mmCIF file of C-alpha atoms and ligand atoms in Angstrom:
data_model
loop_
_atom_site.group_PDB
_atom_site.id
_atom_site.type_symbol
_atom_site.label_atom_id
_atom_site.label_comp_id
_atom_site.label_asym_id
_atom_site.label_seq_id
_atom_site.Cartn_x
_atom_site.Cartn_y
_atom_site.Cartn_z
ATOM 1 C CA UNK E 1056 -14.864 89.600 113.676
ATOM 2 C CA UNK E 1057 -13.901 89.007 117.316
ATOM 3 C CA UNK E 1058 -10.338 88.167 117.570
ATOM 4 C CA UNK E 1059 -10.503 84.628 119.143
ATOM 5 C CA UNK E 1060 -12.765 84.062 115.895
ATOM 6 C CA UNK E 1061 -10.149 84.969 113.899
ATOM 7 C CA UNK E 1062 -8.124 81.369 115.167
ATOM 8 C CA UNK E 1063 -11.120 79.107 114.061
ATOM 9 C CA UNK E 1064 -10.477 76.443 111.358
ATOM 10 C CA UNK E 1065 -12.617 77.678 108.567
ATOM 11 C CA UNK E 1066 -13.503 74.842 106.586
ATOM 12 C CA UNK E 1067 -15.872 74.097 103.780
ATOM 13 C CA UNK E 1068 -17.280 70.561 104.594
ATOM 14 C CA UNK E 1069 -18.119 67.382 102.896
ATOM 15 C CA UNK E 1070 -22.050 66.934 102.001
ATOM 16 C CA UNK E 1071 -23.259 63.929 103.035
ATOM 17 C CA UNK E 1072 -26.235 62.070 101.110
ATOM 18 C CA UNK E 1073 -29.815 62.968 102.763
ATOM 19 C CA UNK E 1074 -30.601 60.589 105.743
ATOM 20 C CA UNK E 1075 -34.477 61.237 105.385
ATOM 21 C CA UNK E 1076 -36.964 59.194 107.782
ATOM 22 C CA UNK E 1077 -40.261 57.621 107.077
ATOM 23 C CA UNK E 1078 -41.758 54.171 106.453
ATOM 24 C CA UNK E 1079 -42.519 54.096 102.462
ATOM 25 C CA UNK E 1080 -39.605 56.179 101.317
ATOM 26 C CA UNK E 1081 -37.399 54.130 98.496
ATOM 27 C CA UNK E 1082 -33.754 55.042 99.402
ATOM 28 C CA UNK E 1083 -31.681 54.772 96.637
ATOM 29 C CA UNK E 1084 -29.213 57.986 97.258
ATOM 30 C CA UNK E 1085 -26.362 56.952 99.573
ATOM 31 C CA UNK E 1086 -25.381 53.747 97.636
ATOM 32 C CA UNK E 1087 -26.614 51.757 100.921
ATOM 33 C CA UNK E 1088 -26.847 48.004 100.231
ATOM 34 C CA UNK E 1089 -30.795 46.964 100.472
ATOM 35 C CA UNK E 1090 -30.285 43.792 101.585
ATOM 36 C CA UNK E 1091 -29.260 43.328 105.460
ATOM 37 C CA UNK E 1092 -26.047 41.963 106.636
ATOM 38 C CA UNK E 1093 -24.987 38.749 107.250
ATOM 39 C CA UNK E 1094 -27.670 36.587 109.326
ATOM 40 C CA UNK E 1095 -24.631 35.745 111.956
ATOM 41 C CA UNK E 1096 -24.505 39.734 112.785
ATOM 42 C CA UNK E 1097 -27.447 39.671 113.928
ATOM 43 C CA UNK E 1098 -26.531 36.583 115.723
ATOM 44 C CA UNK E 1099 -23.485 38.018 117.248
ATOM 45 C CA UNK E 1100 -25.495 41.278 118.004
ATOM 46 C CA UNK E 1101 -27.493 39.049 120.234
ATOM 47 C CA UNK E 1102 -25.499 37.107 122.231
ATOM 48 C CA UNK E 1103 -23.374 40.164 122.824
ATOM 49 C CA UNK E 1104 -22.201 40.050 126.500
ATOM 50 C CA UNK E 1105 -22.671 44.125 127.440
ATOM 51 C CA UNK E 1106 -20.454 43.681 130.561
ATOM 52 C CA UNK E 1107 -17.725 43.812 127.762
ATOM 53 C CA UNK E 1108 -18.315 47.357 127.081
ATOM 54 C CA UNK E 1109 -17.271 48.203 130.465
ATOM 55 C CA UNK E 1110 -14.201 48.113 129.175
ATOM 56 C CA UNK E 1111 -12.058 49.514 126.124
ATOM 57 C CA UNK E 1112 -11.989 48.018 122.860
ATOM 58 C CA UNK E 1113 -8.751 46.654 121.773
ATOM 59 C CA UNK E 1114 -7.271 49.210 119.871
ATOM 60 C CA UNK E 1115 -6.029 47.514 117.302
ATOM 61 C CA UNK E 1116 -9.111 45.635 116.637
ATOM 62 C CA UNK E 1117 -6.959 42.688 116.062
ATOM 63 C CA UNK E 1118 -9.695 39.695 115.828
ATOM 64 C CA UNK E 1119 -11.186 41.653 112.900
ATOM 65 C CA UNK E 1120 -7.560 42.771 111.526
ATOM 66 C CA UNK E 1121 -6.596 38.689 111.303
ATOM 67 C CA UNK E 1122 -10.342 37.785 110.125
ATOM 68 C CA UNK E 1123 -9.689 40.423 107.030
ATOM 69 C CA UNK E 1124 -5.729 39.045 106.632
ATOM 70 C CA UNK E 1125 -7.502 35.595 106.470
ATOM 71 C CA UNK E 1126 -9.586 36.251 104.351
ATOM 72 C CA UNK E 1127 -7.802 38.173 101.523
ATOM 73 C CA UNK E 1128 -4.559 35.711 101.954
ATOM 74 C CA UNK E 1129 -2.272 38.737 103.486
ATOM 75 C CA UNK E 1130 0.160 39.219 106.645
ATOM 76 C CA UNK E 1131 -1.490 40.292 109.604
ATOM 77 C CA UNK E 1132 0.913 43.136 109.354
ATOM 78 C CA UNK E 1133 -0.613 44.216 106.254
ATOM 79 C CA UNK E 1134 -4.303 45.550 107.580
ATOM 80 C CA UNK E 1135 -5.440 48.369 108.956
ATOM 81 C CA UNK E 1136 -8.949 48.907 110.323
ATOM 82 C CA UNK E 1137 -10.871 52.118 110.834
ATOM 83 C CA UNK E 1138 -14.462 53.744 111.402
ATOM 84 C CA UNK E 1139 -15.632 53.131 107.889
ATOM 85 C CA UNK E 1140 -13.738 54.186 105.061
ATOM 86 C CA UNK E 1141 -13.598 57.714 105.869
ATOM 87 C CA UNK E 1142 -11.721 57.127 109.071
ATOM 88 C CA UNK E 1143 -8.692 55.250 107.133
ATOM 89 C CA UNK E 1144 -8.955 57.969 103.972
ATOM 90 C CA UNK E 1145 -8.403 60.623 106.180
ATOM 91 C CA UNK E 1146 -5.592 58.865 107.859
ATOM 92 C CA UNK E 1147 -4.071 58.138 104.664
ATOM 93 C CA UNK E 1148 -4.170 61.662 103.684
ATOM 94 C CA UNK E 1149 -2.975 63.011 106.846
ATOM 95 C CA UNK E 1150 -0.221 60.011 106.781
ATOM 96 C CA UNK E 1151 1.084 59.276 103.482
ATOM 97 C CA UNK E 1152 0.375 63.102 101.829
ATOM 98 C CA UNK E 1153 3.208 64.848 103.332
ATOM 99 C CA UNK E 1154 4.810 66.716 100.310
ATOM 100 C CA UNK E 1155 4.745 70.346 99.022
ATOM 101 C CA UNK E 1156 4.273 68.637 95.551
ATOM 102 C CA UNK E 1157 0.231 68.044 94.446
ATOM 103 C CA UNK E 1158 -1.725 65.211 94.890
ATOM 104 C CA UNK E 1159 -3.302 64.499 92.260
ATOM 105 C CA UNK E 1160 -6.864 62.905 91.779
ATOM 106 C CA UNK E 1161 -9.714 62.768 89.328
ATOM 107 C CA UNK E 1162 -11.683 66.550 88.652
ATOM 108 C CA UNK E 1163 -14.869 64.211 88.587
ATOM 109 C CA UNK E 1164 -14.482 61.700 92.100
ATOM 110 C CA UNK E 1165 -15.381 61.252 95.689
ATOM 111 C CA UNK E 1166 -15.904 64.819 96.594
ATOM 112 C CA UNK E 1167 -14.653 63.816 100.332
ATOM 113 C CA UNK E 1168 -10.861 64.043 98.700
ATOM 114 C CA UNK E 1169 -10.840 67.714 98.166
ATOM 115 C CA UNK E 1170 -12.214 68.438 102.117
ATOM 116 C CA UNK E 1171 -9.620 66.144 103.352
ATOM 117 C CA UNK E 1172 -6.735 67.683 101.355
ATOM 118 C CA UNK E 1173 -8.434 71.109 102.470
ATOM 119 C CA UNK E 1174 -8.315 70.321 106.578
ATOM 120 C CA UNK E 1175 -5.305 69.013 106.363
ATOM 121 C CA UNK E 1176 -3.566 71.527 104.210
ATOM 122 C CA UNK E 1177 -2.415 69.296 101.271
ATOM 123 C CA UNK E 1178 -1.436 70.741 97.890
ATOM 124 C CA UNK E 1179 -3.905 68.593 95.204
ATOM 125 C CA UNK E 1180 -4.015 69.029 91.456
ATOM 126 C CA UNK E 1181 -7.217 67.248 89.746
ATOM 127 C CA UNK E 1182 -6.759 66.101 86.168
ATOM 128 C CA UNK E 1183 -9.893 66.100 83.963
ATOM 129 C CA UNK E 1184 -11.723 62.973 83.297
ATOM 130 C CA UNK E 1185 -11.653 62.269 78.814
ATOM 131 C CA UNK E 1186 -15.625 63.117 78.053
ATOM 132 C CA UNK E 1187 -16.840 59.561 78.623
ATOM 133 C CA UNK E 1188 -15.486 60.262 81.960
ATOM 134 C CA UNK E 1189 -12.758 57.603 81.591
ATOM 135 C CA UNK E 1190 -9.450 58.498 83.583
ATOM 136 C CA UNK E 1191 -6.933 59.549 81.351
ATOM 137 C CA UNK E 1192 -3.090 57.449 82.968
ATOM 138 C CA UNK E 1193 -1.171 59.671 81.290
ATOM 139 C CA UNK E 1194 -2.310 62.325 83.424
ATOM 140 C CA UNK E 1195 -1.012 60.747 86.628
ATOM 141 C CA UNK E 1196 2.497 60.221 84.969
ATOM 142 C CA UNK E 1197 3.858 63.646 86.269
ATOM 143 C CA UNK E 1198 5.883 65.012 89.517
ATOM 144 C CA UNK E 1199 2.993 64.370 92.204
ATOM 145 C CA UNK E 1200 2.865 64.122 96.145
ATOM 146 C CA UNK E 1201 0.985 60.791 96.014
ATOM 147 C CA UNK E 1202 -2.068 59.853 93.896
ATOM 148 C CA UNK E 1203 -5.668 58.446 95.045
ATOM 149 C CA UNK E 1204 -8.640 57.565 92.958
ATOM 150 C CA UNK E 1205 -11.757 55.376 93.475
ATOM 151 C CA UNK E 1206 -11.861 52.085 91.491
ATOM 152 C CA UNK E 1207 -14.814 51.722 90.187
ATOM 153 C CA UNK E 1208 -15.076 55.629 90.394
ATOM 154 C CA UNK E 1209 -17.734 57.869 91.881
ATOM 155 C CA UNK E 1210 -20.279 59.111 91.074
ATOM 156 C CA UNK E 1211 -19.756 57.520 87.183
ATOM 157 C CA UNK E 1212 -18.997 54.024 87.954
ATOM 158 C CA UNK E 1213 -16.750 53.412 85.336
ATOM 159 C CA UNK E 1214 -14.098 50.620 86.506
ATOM 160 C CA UNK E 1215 -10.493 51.140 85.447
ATOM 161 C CA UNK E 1216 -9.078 47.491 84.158
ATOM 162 C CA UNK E 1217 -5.827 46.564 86.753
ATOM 163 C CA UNK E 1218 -3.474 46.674 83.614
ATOM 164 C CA UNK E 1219 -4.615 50.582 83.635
ATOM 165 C CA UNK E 1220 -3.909 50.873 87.589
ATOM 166 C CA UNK E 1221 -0.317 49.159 87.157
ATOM 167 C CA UNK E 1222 0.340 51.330 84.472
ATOM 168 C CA UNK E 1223 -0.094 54.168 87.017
ATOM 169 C CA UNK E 1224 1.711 52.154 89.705
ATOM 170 C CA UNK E 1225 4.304 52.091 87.374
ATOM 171 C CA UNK E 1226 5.106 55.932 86.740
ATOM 172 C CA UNK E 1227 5.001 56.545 90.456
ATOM 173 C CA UNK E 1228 6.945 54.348 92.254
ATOM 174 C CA UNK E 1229 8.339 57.222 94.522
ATOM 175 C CA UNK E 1230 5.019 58.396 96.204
ATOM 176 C CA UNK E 1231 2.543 56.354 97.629
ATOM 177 C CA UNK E 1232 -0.737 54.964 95.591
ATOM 178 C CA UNK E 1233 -4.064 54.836 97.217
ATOM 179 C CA UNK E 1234 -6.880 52.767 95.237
ATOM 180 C CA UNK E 1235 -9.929 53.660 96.955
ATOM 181 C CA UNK E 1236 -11.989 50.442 96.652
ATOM 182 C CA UNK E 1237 -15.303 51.220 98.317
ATOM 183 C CA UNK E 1238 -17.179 49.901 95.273
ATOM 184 C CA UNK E 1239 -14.979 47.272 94.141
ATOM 185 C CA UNK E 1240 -16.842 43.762 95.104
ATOM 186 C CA UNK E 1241 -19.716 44.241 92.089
ATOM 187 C CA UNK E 1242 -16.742 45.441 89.438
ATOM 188 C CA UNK E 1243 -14.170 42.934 88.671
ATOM 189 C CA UNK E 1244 -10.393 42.295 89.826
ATOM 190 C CA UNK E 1245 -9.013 43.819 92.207
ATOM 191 C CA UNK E 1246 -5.851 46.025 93.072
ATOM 192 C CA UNK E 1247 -5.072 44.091 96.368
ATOM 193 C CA UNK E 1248 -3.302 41.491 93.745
ATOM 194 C CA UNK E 1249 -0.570 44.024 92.927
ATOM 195 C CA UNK E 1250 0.215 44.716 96.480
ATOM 196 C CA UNK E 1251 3.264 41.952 96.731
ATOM 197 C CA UNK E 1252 4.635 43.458 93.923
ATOM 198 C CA UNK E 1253 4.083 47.287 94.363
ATOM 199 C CA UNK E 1254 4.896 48.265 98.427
ATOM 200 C CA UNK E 1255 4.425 51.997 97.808
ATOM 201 C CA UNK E 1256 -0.025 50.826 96.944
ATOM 202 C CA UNK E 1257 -2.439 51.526 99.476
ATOM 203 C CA UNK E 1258 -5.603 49.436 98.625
ATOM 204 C CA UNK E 1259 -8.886 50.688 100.557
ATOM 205 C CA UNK E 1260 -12.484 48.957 101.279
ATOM 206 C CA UNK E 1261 -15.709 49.042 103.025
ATOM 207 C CA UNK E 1262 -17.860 47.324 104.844
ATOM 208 C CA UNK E 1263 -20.435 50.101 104.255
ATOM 209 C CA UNK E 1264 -21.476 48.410 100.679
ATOM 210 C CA UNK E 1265 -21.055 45.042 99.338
ATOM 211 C CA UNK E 1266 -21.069 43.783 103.442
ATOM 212 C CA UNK E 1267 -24.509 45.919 104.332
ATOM 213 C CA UNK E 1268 -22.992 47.763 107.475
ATOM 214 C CA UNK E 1269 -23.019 51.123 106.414
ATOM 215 C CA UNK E 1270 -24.687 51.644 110.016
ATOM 216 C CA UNK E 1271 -21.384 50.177 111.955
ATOM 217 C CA UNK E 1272 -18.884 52.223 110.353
ATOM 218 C CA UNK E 1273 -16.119 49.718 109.259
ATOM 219 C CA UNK E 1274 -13.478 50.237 106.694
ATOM 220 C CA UNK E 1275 -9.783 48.990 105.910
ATOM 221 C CA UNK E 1276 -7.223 49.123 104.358
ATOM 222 C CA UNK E 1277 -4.493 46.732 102.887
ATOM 223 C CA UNK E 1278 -0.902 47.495 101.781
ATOM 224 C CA UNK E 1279 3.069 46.699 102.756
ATOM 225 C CA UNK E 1280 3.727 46.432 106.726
ATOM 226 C CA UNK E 1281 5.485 49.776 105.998
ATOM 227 C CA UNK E 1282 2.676 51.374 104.990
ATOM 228 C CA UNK E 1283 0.260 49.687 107.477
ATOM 229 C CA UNK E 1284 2.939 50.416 110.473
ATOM 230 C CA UNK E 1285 3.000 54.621 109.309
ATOM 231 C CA UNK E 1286 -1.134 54.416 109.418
ATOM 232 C CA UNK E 1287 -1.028 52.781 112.419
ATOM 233 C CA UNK E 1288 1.490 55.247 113.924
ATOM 234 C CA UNK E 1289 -0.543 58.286 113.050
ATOM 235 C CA UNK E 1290 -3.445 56.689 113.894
ATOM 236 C CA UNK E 1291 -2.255 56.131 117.740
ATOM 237 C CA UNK E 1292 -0.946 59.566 117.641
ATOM 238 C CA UNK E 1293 -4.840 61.029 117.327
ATOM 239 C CA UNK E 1294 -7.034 58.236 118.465
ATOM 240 C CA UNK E 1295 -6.617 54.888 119.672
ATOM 241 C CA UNK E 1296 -9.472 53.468 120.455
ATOM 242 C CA UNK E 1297 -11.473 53.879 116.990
ATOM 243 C CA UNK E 1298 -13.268 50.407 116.596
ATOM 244 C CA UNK E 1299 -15.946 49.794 119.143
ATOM 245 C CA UNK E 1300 -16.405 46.516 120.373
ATOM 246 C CA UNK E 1301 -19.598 45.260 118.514
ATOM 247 C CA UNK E 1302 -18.385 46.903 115.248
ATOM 248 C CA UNK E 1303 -14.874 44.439 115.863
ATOM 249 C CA UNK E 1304 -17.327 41.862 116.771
ATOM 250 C CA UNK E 1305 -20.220 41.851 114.392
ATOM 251 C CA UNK E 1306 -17.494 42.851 111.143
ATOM 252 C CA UNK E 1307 -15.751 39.030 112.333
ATOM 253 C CA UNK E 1308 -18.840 37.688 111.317
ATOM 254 C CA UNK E 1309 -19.494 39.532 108.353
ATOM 255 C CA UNK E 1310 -16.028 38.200 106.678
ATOM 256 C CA UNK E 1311 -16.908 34.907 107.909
ATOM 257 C CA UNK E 1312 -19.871 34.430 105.427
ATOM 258 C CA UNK E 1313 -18.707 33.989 102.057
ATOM 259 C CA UNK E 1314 -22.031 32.429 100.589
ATOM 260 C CA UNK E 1315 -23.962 35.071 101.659
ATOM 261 C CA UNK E 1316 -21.433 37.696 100.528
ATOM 262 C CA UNK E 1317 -21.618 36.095 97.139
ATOM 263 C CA UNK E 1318 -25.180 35.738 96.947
ATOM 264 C CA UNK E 1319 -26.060 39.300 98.114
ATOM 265 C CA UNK E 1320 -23.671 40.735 95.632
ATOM 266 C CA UNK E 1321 -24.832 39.011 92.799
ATOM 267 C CA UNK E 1322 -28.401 40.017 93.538
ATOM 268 C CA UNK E 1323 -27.305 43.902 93.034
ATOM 269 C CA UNK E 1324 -25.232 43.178 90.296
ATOM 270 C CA UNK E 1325 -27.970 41.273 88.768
ATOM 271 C CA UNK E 1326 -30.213 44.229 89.545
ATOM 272 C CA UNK E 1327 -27.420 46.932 88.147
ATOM 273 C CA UNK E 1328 -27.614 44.947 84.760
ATOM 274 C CA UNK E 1329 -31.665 44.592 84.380
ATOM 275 C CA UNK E 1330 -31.870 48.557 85.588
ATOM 276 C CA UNK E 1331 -29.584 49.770 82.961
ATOM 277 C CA UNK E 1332 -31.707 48.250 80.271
ATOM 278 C CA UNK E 1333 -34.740 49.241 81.645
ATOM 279 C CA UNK E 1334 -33.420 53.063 82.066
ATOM 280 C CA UNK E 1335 -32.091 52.869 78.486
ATOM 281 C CA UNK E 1336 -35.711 52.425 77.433
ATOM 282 C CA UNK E 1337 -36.910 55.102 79.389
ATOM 283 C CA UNK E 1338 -34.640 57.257 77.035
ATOM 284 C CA UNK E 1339 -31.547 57.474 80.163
ATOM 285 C CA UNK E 1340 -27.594 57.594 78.997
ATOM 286 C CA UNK E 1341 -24.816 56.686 81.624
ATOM 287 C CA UNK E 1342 -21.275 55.296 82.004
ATOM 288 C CA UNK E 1343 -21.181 51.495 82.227
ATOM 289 C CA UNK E 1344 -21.183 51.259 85.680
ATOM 290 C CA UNK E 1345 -19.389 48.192 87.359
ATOM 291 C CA UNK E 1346 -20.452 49.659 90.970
ATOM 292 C CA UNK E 1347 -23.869 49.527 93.218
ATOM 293 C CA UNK E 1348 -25.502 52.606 91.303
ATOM 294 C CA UNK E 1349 -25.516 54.353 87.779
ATOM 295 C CA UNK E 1350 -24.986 57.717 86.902
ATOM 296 C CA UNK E 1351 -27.660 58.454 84.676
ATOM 297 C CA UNK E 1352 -28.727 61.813 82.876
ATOM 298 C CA UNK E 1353 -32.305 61.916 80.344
ATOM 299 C CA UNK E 1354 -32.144 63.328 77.108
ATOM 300 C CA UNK E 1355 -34.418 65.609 77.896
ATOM 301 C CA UNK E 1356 -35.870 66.005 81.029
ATOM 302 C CA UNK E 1357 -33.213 68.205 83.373
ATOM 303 C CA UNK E 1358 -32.172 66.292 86.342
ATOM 304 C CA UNK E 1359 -32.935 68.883 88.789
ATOM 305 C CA UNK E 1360 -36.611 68.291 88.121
ATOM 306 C CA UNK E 1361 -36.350 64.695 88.048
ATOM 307 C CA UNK E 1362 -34.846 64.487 91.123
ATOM 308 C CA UNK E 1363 -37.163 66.880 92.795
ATOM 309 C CA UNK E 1364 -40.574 65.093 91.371
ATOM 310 C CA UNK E 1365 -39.087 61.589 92.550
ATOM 311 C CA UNK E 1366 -38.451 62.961 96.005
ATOM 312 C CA UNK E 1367 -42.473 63.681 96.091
ATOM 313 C CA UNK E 1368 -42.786 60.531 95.424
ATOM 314 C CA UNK E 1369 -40.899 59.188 98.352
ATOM 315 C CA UNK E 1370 -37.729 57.886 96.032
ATOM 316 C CA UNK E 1371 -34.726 59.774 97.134
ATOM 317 C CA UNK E 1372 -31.909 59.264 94.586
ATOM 318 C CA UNK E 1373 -28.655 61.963 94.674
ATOM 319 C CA UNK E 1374 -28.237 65.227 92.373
ATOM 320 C CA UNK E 1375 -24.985 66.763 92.897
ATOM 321 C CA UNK E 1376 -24.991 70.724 91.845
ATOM 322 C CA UNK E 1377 -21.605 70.955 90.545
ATOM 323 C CA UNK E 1378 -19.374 71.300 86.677
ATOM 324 C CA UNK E 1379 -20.062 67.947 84.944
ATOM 325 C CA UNK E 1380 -22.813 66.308 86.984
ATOM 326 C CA UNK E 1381 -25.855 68.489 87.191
ATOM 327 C CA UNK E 1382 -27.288 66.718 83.902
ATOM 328 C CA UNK E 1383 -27.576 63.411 86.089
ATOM 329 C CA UNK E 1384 -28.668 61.310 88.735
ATOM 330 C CA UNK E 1385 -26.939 59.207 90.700
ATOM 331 C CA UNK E 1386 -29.175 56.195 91.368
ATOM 332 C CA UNK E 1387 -28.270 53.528 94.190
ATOM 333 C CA UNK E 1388 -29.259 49.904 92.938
ATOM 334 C CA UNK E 1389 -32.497 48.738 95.949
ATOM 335 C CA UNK E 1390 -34.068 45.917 95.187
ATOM 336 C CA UNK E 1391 -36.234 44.770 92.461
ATOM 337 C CA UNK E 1392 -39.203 45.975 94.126
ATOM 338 C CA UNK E 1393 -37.758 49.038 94.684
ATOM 339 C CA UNK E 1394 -36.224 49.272 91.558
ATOM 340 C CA UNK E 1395 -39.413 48.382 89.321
ATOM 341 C CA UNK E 1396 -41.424 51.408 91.488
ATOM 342 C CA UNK E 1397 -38.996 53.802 90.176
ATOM 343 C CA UNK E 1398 -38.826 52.636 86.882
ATOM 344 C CA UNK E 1399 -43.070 52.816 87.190
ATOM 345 C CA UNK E 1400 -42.934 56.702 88.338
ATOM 346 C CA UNK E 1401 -40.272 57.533 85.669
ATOM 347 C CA UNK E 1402 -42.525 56.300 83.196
ATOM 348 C CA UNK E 1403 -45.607 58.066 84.116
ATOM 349 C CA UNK E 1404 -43.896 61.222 84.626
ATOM 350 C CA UNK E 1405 -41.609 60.942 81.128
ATOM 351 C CA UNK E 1406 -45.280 60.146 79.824
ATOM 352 C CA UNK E 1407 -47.122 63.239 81.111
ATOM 353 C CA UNK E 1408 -44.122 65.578 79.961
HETATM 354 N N1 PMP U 424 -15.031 56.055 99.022
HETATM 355 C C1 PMP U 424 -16.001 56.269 98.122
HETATM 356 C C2 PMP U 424 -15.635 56.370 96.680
HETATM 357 C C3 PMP U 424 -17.328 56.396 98.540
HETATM 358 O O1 PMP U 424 -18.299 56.647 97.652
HETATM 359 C C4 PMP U 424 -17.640 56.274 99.913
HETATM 360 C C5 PMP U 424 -19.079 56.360 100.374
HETATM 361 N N2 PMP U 424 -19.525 57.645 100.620
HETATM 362 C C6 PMP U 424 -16.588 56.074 100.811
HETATM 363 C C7 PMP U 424 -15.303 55.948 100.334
HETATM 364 C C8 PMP U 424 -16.798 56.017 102.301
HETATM 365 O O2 PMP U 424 -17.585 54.992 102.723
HETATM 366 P P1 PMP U 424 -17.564 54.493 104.244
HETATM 367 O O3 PMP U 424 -16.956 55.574 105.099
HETATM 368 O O4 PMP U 424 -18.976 54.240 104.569
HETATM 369 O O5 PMP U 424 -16.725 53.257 104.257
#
């Protein structure tokens, strides 16, 4: 090894989902939303003046920052907006996980939390799911250097009631508490209505699922102006100028359009609920998932080979080679259409076997 190679940052990156081009493929492995944003994007996409991106965004993206305080009923003072989700999770780590004590998340979650803690050299500790994949609290009731988990989780699904968040809110009122929300708008309640009460709880969202802008790259987060100030700080102290202007300018719109936020998510959960049955026939088991995809593994045929014949097919869904999840699938919830042409190739193949 030369010896300036011996300086380099090894790191063992994140994997993201397959990006794969063509006209007929079905996409249903990156837990996009099939149904396209909010007709005034496009609108505001437009009539964008370009002369504007002459000059720097404002860097703290404040039209969208009050549009998002307006809309959940918070302070100003009390959002944070970033490059999708990713951006703000990675600030959170690099702000708020500053202890020589573990963090401690799920062993089955978001596999970006381990690369994060990884890069930016953060002790983590990852307490087992119970075999229905359930989070056990008790396991987060321990000495910790802060604690993050998806709600609903990835890749299961499985939504933790807010009485079971609190509970962990509760035993850790010394570190800070990051709810990663990404999935949360086709679950149920959520955590953003303990954050008057609980100043150490970082609540996180996306516009990348129930808003249909994974393409933009917007993300936030919502907490105490404490927390939102430390973000902020580290943020300016690596990047200011992380929102472009017609992410800032199309995500205003987005927020704007509550009926068709409402009527878009329905559709998938809708979808979520008929696919479930119809996999259950098909001879599937998963976790109840309250999120835009199910985690589903056959009882007989191996998932490997599933997920190989339906990628011949043009239907991309996501395997994951690891402890715990190589017996499943992870489906993304398209449309009907799309939904009722994989449930037609699943039966043919399950058919032939
Ligand atoms: N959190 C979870 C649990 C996710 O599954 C994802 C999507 N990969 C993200 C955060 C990040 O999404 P984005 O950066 O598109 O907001």
């Amino acid at each position: 090894m030369k010896l300036w190679e011996e300086n380099i940052r090894r790191v063992v990156p994140y994997v993201p989902g397959d990006q794969p081009k063509g006209e007929r493929l079905i996409k249903l492995n990156t837990n996009e939303n099939p149904y396209p944003p909010a007709p005034g994007v496009a609108r505001a996409l437009a009539e964008m003046d370009t002369a504007q991106l002459r000059k720097y965004p404002d860097p703290g993206a404040f039209q969208l920052v009050r549009a998002l305080a307006k809309r959940y009923g918070v302070g100003e003072d009390q959002v944070f907006v970033g490059v999708g989700s990713d951006d703000v999770l990675a600030m959170a780590f690099l702000t708020f996980f500053n202890s020589d004590k573990p963090v401690l998340f799920p062993d089955v979650t978001y596999s970006f939390y381990p690369v994060w803690a990884s890069l930016f050299g953060i002790p983590y500790e990852t307490p087992a799911l119970d075999e229905d994949f359930f989070v056990r609290t008790g396991d987060y009731k321990k000495e910790n250097g802060g604690v993050i988990f998806p709600n609903p989780n990835a890749p299961t699904g499985l939504y933790m009631p807010l009485d079971q968040v609190e509970e962990i809110l509760r035993a850790n009122r010394d570190v800070v508490v990051i709810v990663d929300e990404a999935y949360i708008d086709f679950a149920g309640p959520s955590a953003l209505e303990l954050i008057s009460t609980y100043e150490n709880l970082l609540v996180v969202q996306t516009f990348s699922k129930s808003r249909s802008m994974a393409g933009l790259r917007i993300g936030f987060a919502v907490g105490s102006p404490a927390l939102i100030k430390a973000l902020s700080d580290v943020k300016y102290s690596y990047n200011s100028y992380t929102m472009n202007l017609p992410s800032i300018v199309m995500g205003v719109e987005a927020v704007k359009d509550e009926a068709y936020f409402c009527e878009t998510t329905k559709k998938i959960v809708a979808t979520r609920e008929r696919a479930k049955a119809r996999l259950r026939e098909l001879g599937f088991r998963f976790p109840d998932s309250r999120a835009n995809f199910i985690f589903a593994s056959h009882r007989w045929a191996p998932a490997q080979q599933l997920f190989e014949a339906l990628k011949n097919e043009q239907i991309y869904v996501r395997y994951f080679h690891a402890p715990r999840l190589e017996s499943s699938l992870r489906i993304s919830i398209g449309t009907d259409e799309e939904m009722d042409a994989l449930f037609h190739f699943l039966e043919e193949y399950l058919k032939g076997k």
